[in-house]
Coordinates of N, CA, C and O in Angstrom, one line a residue:
I1 N -8.6 1.0 16.6 CA -9.2 2.3 16.3 C -8.5 3.0 15.2 O -7.3 3.1 15.2
W2 N -9.2 3.3 14.1 CA -8.6 3.8 12.9 C -7.9 5.1 13.1 O -7.0 5.5 12.4
Q3 N -8.4 6.0 14.0 CA -7.8 7.3 14.3 C -6.4 7.1 14.8 O -5.5 7.9 14.4
D4 N -6.1 6.1 15.7 CA -4.8 5.9 16.1 C -3.9 5.4 15.0 O -2.7 5.9 14.8
G5 N -4.4 4.5 14.1 CA -3.7 4.1 13.0 C -3.3 5.3 12.0 O -2.2 5.4 11.5
L6 N -4.3 6.1 11.8 CA -4.1 7.3 10.9 C -3.1 8.2 11.5 O -2.1 8.6 10.8
S7 N -3.1 8.5 12.7 CA -2.1 9.3 13.4 C -0.7 8.7 13.3 O 0.2 9.5 12.9
T8 N -0.5 7.5 13.5 CA 0.7 6.8 13.4 C 1.3 6.9 11.9 O 2.4 7.2 11.7
I9 N 0.4 6.6 10.9 CA 0.8 6.7 9.6 C 1.2 8.1 9.2 O 2.3 8.2 8.6
L10 N 0.5 9.1 9.6 CA 0.8 10.4 9.2 C 2.1 10.8 9.8 O 3.0 11.5 9.2
Q11 N 2.3 10.5 11.1 CA 3.5 10.8 11.8 C 4.7 10.2 11.1 O 5.7 10.8 10.9
K12 N 4.6 9.0 10.7 CA 5.7 8.3 10.0 C 6.0 8.9 8.6 O 7.1 9.1 8.2
L13 N 4.9 9.2 7.8 CA 5.1 9.9 6.6 C 5.8 11.2 6.7 O 6.7 11.5 5.9
K14 N 5.4 12.0 7.6 CA 6.0 13.3 7.9 C 7.4 13.3 8.4 O 8.3 14.1 8.0
S15 N 7.7 12.3 9.2 CA 9.1 12.2 9.8 C 10.1 11.6 8.9 O 11.3 11.8 9.1
H16 N 9.7 10.9 7.8 CA 10.7 10.2 7.0 C 11.0 10.9 5.6 O 11.4 10.2 4.7
G17 N 10.7 12.1 5.5 CA 11.0 12.7 4.2 C 10.2 13.8 3.8 O 9.9 14.8 4.5
R18 N 9.8 13.8 2.5 CA 9.2 14.9 1.9 C 7.6 14.9 1.9 O 7.0 15.6 1.1
C19 N 7.0 14.1 2.7 CA 5.6 14.0 2.8 C 5.0 15.2 3.6 O 5.6 15.6 4.6
Q20 N 3.9 15.7 3.0 CA 3.2 16.8 3.7 C 1.7 16.6 3.6 O 1.2 16.3 2.6
Q21 N 1.1 16.8 4.7 CA -0.4 16.6 4.7 C -1.0 17.9 4.2 O -0.7 19.0 4.6
L22 N -1.7 17.8 3.1 CA -2.3 19.0 2.4 C -3.7 19.3 2.9 O -4.1 20.5 2.9
A23 N -4.5 18.4 3.3 CA -5.8 18.6 3.7 C -6.4 17.5 4.5 O -5.9 16.4 4.5
V24 N -7.4 17.8 5.2 CA -8.3 16.9 5.9 C -9.7 17.0 5.4 O -10.2 18.1 5.4
M25 N -10.3 15.9 4.9 CA -11.6 16.0 4.4 C -12.5 14.9 5.0 O -12.1 13.9 5.2
D26 N -13.8 15.3 5.2 CA -14.7 14.3 5.6 C -15.1 13.4 4.5 O -15.1 13.9 3.3
M27 N -15.5 12.2 4.7 CA -15.8 11.3 3.7 C -17.1 11.8 2.9 O -17.3 11.3 1.8
D28 N -17.9 12.6 3.5 CA -19.1 13.1 2.8 C -18.9 14.5 2.2 O -19.8 15.1 1.8
D29 N -17.6 15.0 2.2 CA -17.3 16.2 1.6 C -17.8 16.3 0.1 O -17.6 15.4 -0.6
R30 N -18.4 17.5 -0.3 CA -19.0 17.6 -1.6 C -18.0 17.4 -2.7 O -18.2 16.8 -3.7
V31 N -16.8 18.0 -2.5 CA -15.7 17.9 -3.5 C -15.2 16.4 -3.7 O -15.1 16.0 -4.8
L32 N -15.1 15.8 -2.5 CA -14.5 14.4 -2.6 C -15.6 13.5 -3.2 O -15.3 12.7 -4.0
T33 N -16.8 13.6 -2.8 CA -17.9 12.7 -3.3 C -18.1 13.0 -4.8 O -18.3 12.1 -5.6
G34 N -18.0 14.3 -5.2 CA -18.1 14.6 -6.6 C -17.0 13.9 -7.4 O -17.2 13.4 -8.5
F35 N -15.7 14.0 -6.9 CA -14.6 13.4 -7.6 C -14.8 11.9 -7.7 O -14.6 11.2 -8.7
L36 N -15.2 11.3 -6.5 CA -15.4 9.8 -6.6 C -16.5 9.4 -7.5 O -16.4 8.4 -8.2
D37 N -17.6 10.1 -7.6 CA -18.7 9.8 -8.5 C -18.2 9.9 -10.0 O -18.5 9.0 -10.8
Q38 N -17.4 10.9 -10.2 CA -16.8 11.1 -11.6 C -15.9 9.9 -11.9 O -15.9 9.3 -13.0
A39 N -15.0 9.6 -10.9 CA -14.1 8.5 -11.2 C -14.8 7.1 -11.3 O -14.4 6.3 -12.2
M40 N -15.9 6.9 -10.6 CA -16.6 5.6 -10.7 C -17.3 5.5 -12.0 O -17.6 4.4 -12.5
S41 N -17.7 6.7 -12.6 CA -18.4 6.6 -13.9 C -17.4 6.4 -15.1 O -17.8 6.2 -16.2
C42 N -16.1 6.6 -14.9 CA -15.1 6.4 -15.9 C -14.6 5.1 -16.0 O -14.7 4.3 -15.0
N43 N -13.9 4.7 -17.1 CA -13.3 3.4 -17.2 C -12.0 3.4 -16.4 O -11.1 4.2 -16.6
S44 N -12.0 2.6 -15.4 CA -10.8 2.6 -14.4 C -9.5 2.3 -15.2 O -8.5 2.8 -14.8
Q45 N -9.5 1.5 -16.2 CA -8.3 1.2 -16.9 C -7.8 2.4 -17.6 O -6.6 2.6 -17.7
A46 N -8.7 3.2 -18.2 CA -8.3 4.4 -18.9 C -7.7 5.4 -17.9 O -6.7 6.1 -18.2
I47 N -8.3 5.5 -16.7 CA -7.7 6.4 -15.7 C -6.3 5.9 -15.3 O -5.4 6.7 -15.2
T48 N -6.2 4.6 -15.1 CA -4.8 4.1 -14.7 C -3.8 4.4 -15.8 O -2.7 4.8 -15.5
A49 N -4.2 4.1 -17.0 CA -3.3 4.3 -18.1 C -2.9 5.8 -18.3 O -1.7 6.1 -18.5
K50 N -3.8 6.7 -18.0 CA -3.5 8.1 -18.1 C -2.5 8.5 -16.9 O -1.6 9.2 -17.1
A51 N -2.8 8.0 -15.8 CA -1.9 8.2 -14.6 C -0.5 7.8 -14.8 O 0.4 8.5 -14.4
Y52 N -0.3 6.7 -15.5 CA 1.0 6.1 -15.7 C 1.7 6.5 -17.0 O 2.8 6.2 -17.3
T53 N 1.0 7.3 -17.9 CA 1.5 7.7 -19.2 C 2.9 8.4 -19.0 O 3.0 9.3 -18.2
G54 N 3.9 7.9 -19.7 CA 5.2 8.5 -19.6 C 6.0 8.0 -18.4 O 7.2 8.4 -18.3
A55 N 5.4 7.2 -17.5 CA 6.1 6.8 -16.4 C 6.8 5.5 -16.7 O 6.4 4.8 -17.6
P56 N 7.9 5.2 -15.9 CA 8.7 4.0 -16.2 C 7.8 2.7 -16.1 O 8.1 1.7 -16.8
L57 N 6.8 2.7 -15.4 CA 5.9 1.4 -15.1 C 4.8 1.4 -16.1 O 3.9 0.5 -15.9
A58 N 4.7 2.3 -17.0 CA 3.5 2.5 -17.8 C 3.2 1.3 -18.7 O 2.1 0.9 -19.0
V59 N 4.3 0.6 -19.1 CA 4.1 -0.5 -20.1 C 3.7 -1.8 -19.4 O 3.4 -2.8 -20.0
M60 N 3.7 -1.9 -18.1 CA 3.4 -3.1 -17.3 C 1.9 -3.2 -17.0 O 1.2 -2.2 -16.9
N61 N 1.4 -4.4 -17.0 CA 0.0 -4.6 -16.5 C 0.0 -4.4 -15.0 O 1.0 -4.3 -14.4
G62 N -1.2 -4.2 -14.5 CA -1.5 -3.9 -13.1 C -0.8 -4.9 -12.1 O -0.2 -4.4 -11.1
A63 N -0.9 -6.2 -12.4 CA -0.3 -7.1 -11.5 C 1.2 -7.0 -11.4 O 1.8 -7.0 -10.3
L64 N 1.8 -6.9 -12.6 CA 3.3 -6.8 -12.6 C 3.7 -5.5 -12.0 O 4.7 -5.5 -11.2
R65 N 3.0 -4.4 -12.3 CA 3.3 -3.1 -11.7 C 3.3 -3.2 -10.2 O 4.1 -2.7 -9.5
G66 N 2.2 -3.8 -9.7 CA 2.0 -4.0 -8.2 C 3.1 -4.8 -7.6 O 3.7 -4.4 -6.5
T67 N 3.5 -5.8 -8.3 CA 4.6 -6.7 -7.8 C 5.9 -5.8 -7.7 O 6.7 -5.9 -6.8
R68 N 6.2 -5.1 -8.8 CA 7.5 -4.3 -8.8 C 7.5 -3.3 -7.7 O 8.5 -3.0 -7.1
L69 N 6.3 -2.6 -7.6 CA 6.2 -1.5 -6.5 C 6.4 -2.1 -5.1 O 7.1 -1.5 -4.3
Q70 N 5.8 -3.3 -4.9 CA 6.0 -4.0 -3.6 C 7.4 -4.3 -3.4 O 7.9 -4.2 -2.2
T71 N 8.1 -4.8 -4.4 CA 9.5 -5.2 -4.3 C 10.3 -4.0 -3.9 O 11.2 -4.0 -3.1
M72 N 10.1 -2.9 -4.6 CA 10.8 -1.6 -4.3 C 10.5 -1.1 -2.9 O 11.4 -0.7 -2.1
A73 N 9.2 -1.2 -2.4 CA 8.9 -0.8 -1.1 C 9.6 -1.6 -0.1 O 10.1 -1.1 0.9
F74 N 9.7 -3.0 -0.3 CA 10.4 -3.9 0.6 C 11.9 -3.5 0.7 O 12.4 -3.4 1.8
E75 N 12.5 -3.2 -0.5 CA 13.9 -2.8 -0.4 C 14.2 -1.5 0.3 O 15.1 -1.2 1.0
I76 N 13.2 -0.5 0.1 CA 13.3 0.8 0.7 C 13.1 0.6 2.2 O 13.9 1.2 3.0
D77 N 12.2 -0.2 2.6 CA 12.0 -0.4 4.1 C 13.3 -1.0 4.7 O 13.6 -0.6 5.8
Q78 N 13.9 -1.9 4.0 CA 15.2 -2.5 4.5 C 16.3 -1.4 4.6 O 17.1 -1.4 5.6
L79 N 16.3 -0.5 3.6 CA 17.3 0.6 3.7 C 17.0 1.6 4.8 O 18.0 2.1 5.5
M80 N 15.7 1.8 5.0 CA 15.4 2.8 6.1 C 15.5 2.2 7.5 O 15.5 2.9 8.5
N81 N 15.5 0.9 7.6 CA 15.5 0.2 8.9 C 16.6 -0.8 8.9 O 16.3 -2.0 9.1
P82 N 17.8 -0.5 8.8 CA 19.0 -1.4 8.6 C 19.2 -2.3 9.9 O 19.7 -3.4 9.7
S83 N 18.7 -1.9 11.0 CA 19.0 -2.7 12.3 C 17.8 -3.7 12.5 O 17.9 -4.5 13.4
C84 N 16.8 -3.7 11.6 CA 15.7 -4.6 11.8 C 16.0 -5.9 11.0 O 16.7 -6.0 10.1
K85 N 15.3 -7.0 11.5 CA 15.3 -8.3 10.9 C 14.1 -8.4 10.0 O 13.0 -8.2 10.4
F86 N 14.3 -8.8 8.7 CA 13.3 -8.8 7.7 C 13.1 -10.3 7.3 O 14.0 -11.1 7.2
A87 N 11.8 -10.6 7.0 CA 11.5 -12.0 6.5 C 10.3 -11.9 5.6 O 9.5 -11.0 5.8
L88 N 10.2 -12.9 4.8 CA 8.9 -13.0 4.0 C 8.0 -14.0 4.7 O 8.5 -14.9 5.4
P89 N 6.7 -13.7 4.7 CA 5.8 -14.6 5.4 C 5.8 -16.1 4.8 O 6.1 -16.2 3.6
K90 N 5.6 -17.1 5.6 CA 5.6 -18.4 5.2 C 4.4 -18.9 4.4 O 4.4 -19.8 3.7
G91 N 3.3 -18.1 4.6 CA 2.1 -18.5 3.9 C 1.4 -19.7 4.3 O 0.8 -20.4 3.6
D92 N 1.7 -20.1 5.6 CA 1.1 -21.4 6.1 C -0.1 -21.2 6.9 O -0.7 -22.1 7.5
S93 N -0.7 -19.9 7.0 CA -1.9 -19.7 7.7 C -3.1 -20.2 6.8 O -2.9 -20.6 5.6
L94 N -4.2 -20.3 7.4 CA -5.4 -20.9 6.7 C -6.3 -19.8 6.2 O -6.5 -18.8 6.9
R95 N -6.9 -20.0 5.1 CA -7.9 -19.1 4.6 C -9.3 -19.4 5.3 O -9.4 -20.4 6.0
V96 N -10.3 -18.6 5.1 CA -11.5 -18.7 5.7 C -12.2 -20.1 5.4 O -12.7 -20.8 6.2
C97 N -11.9 -20.6 4.2 CA -12.5 -21.8 3.7 C -11.8 -23.0 4.3 O -12.1 -24.2 4.1
G98 N -10.6 -22.8 5.0 CA -9.8 -23.9 5.6 C -8.6 -24.3 4.8 O -7.8 -25.1 5.3
R99 N -8.5 -23.9 3.6 CA -7.3 -24.2 2.8 C -6.1 -23.3 3.2 O -6.3 -22.3 3.7
R100 N -4.9 -23.9 3.0 CA -3.7 -23.2 3.3 C -3.4 -22.0 2.3 O -3.8 -22.2 1.1
R101 N -2.9 -20.9 2.8 CA -2.6 -19.8 2.0 C -1.2 -20.0 1.4 O -0.3 -20.4 2.0
G102 N -1.1 -19.7 0.1 CA 0.2 -19.7 -0.5 C 0.9 -18.4 -0.2 O 0.3 -17.5 0.4
H103 N 2.2 -18.3 -0.6 CA 3.0 -17.1 -0.2 C 2.3 -15.8 -0.8 O 2.2 -14.8 -0.2
A104 N 1.8 -15.9 -2.1 CA 1.1 -14.7 -2.7 C -0.2 -14.4 -2.1 O -0.7 -13.3 -2.3
Q105 N -0.7 -15.3 -1.3 CA -2.0 -15.0 -0.5 C -1.8 -14.7 0.9 O -2.7 -14.7 1.7
A106 N -0.6 -14.5 1.4 CA -0.3 -14.3 2.8 C -1.0 -13.1 3.2 O -1.3 -12.1 2.5
K107 N -1.3 -13.0 4.5 CA -2.0 -11.8 5.1 C -1.1 -10.5 5.1 O -1.7 -9.5 5.1
V108 N 0.2 -10.7 5.1 CA 1.1 -9.5 5.0 C 2.1 -9.8 3.9 O 2.3 -10.9 3.4
D109 N 2.7 -8.7 3.4 CA 3.7 -8.8 2.4 C 5.1 -9.1 2.9 O 5.9 -9.8 2.2
W110 N 5.5 -8.6 4.0 CA 6.7 -9.0 4.7 C 6.7 -8.8 6.1 O 5.7 -8.1 6.6
L111 N 7.7 -9.3 6.8 CA 7.8 -9.1 8.3 C 9.0 -8.2 8.6 O 10.1 -8.4 8.1
R112 N 8.8 -7.2 9.5 CA 9.9 -6.4 10.0 C 9.9 -6.6 11.5 O 9.0 -6.1 12.2
D113 N 11.0 -7.2 12.0 CA 11.1 -7.6 13.4 C 9.8 -8.2 13.9 O 9.3 -7.9 15.0
G114 N 9.3 -9.1 13.1 CA 8.1 -9.9 13.5 C 6.8 -9.1 13.3 O 5.7 -9.7 13.4
L115 N 6.8 -7.9 12.9 CA 5.6 -7.1 12.6 C 5.2 -7.2 11.2 O 6.1 -7.0 10.2
G116 N 4.0 -7.5 10.9 CA 3.5 -7.7 9.6 C 3.4 -6.4 8.8 O 2.8 -5.5 9.3
I117 N 3.9 -6.3 7.6 CA 3.8 -5.1 6.8 C 3.0 -5.5 5.5 O 3.4 -6.4 4.9
E118 N 2.0 -4.7 5.3 CA 1.2 -4.8 4.1 C 1.3 -3.6 3.2 O 1.1 -2.5 3.6
F119 N 1.9 -3.8 2.0 CA 2.1 -2.7 1.0 C 0.8 -2.5 0.2 O 0.3 -3.4 -0.4
K120 N 0.4 -1.3 0.1 CA -0.8 -0.9 -0.7 C -0.5 0.2 -1.7 O 0.2 1.1 -1.4

């Protein structure tokens, strides 16, 4: 149930630092749908480039930037949970077509005490 997941995520974000919930909006909210319509009509690469202008990761392509952010998130997770056991997934599960998944195609990015963590 997504509401339970949302509640858990918000609780964790609020309890671990400087995060604050600013608003709750319905998916059909006029402001939100207007923003999404505008964003969909724009060139997504231009939006991304503008968002990262002047930022340390601005010169990286999307794939490299994602990998760096994921690595940082993994390291932060380890610092925030020093008593937990961490591991990278083995990538030995099967895809829908029956082929084995490689490490980069694993269902999760890392494991914390056996719990799969997916960084987005």
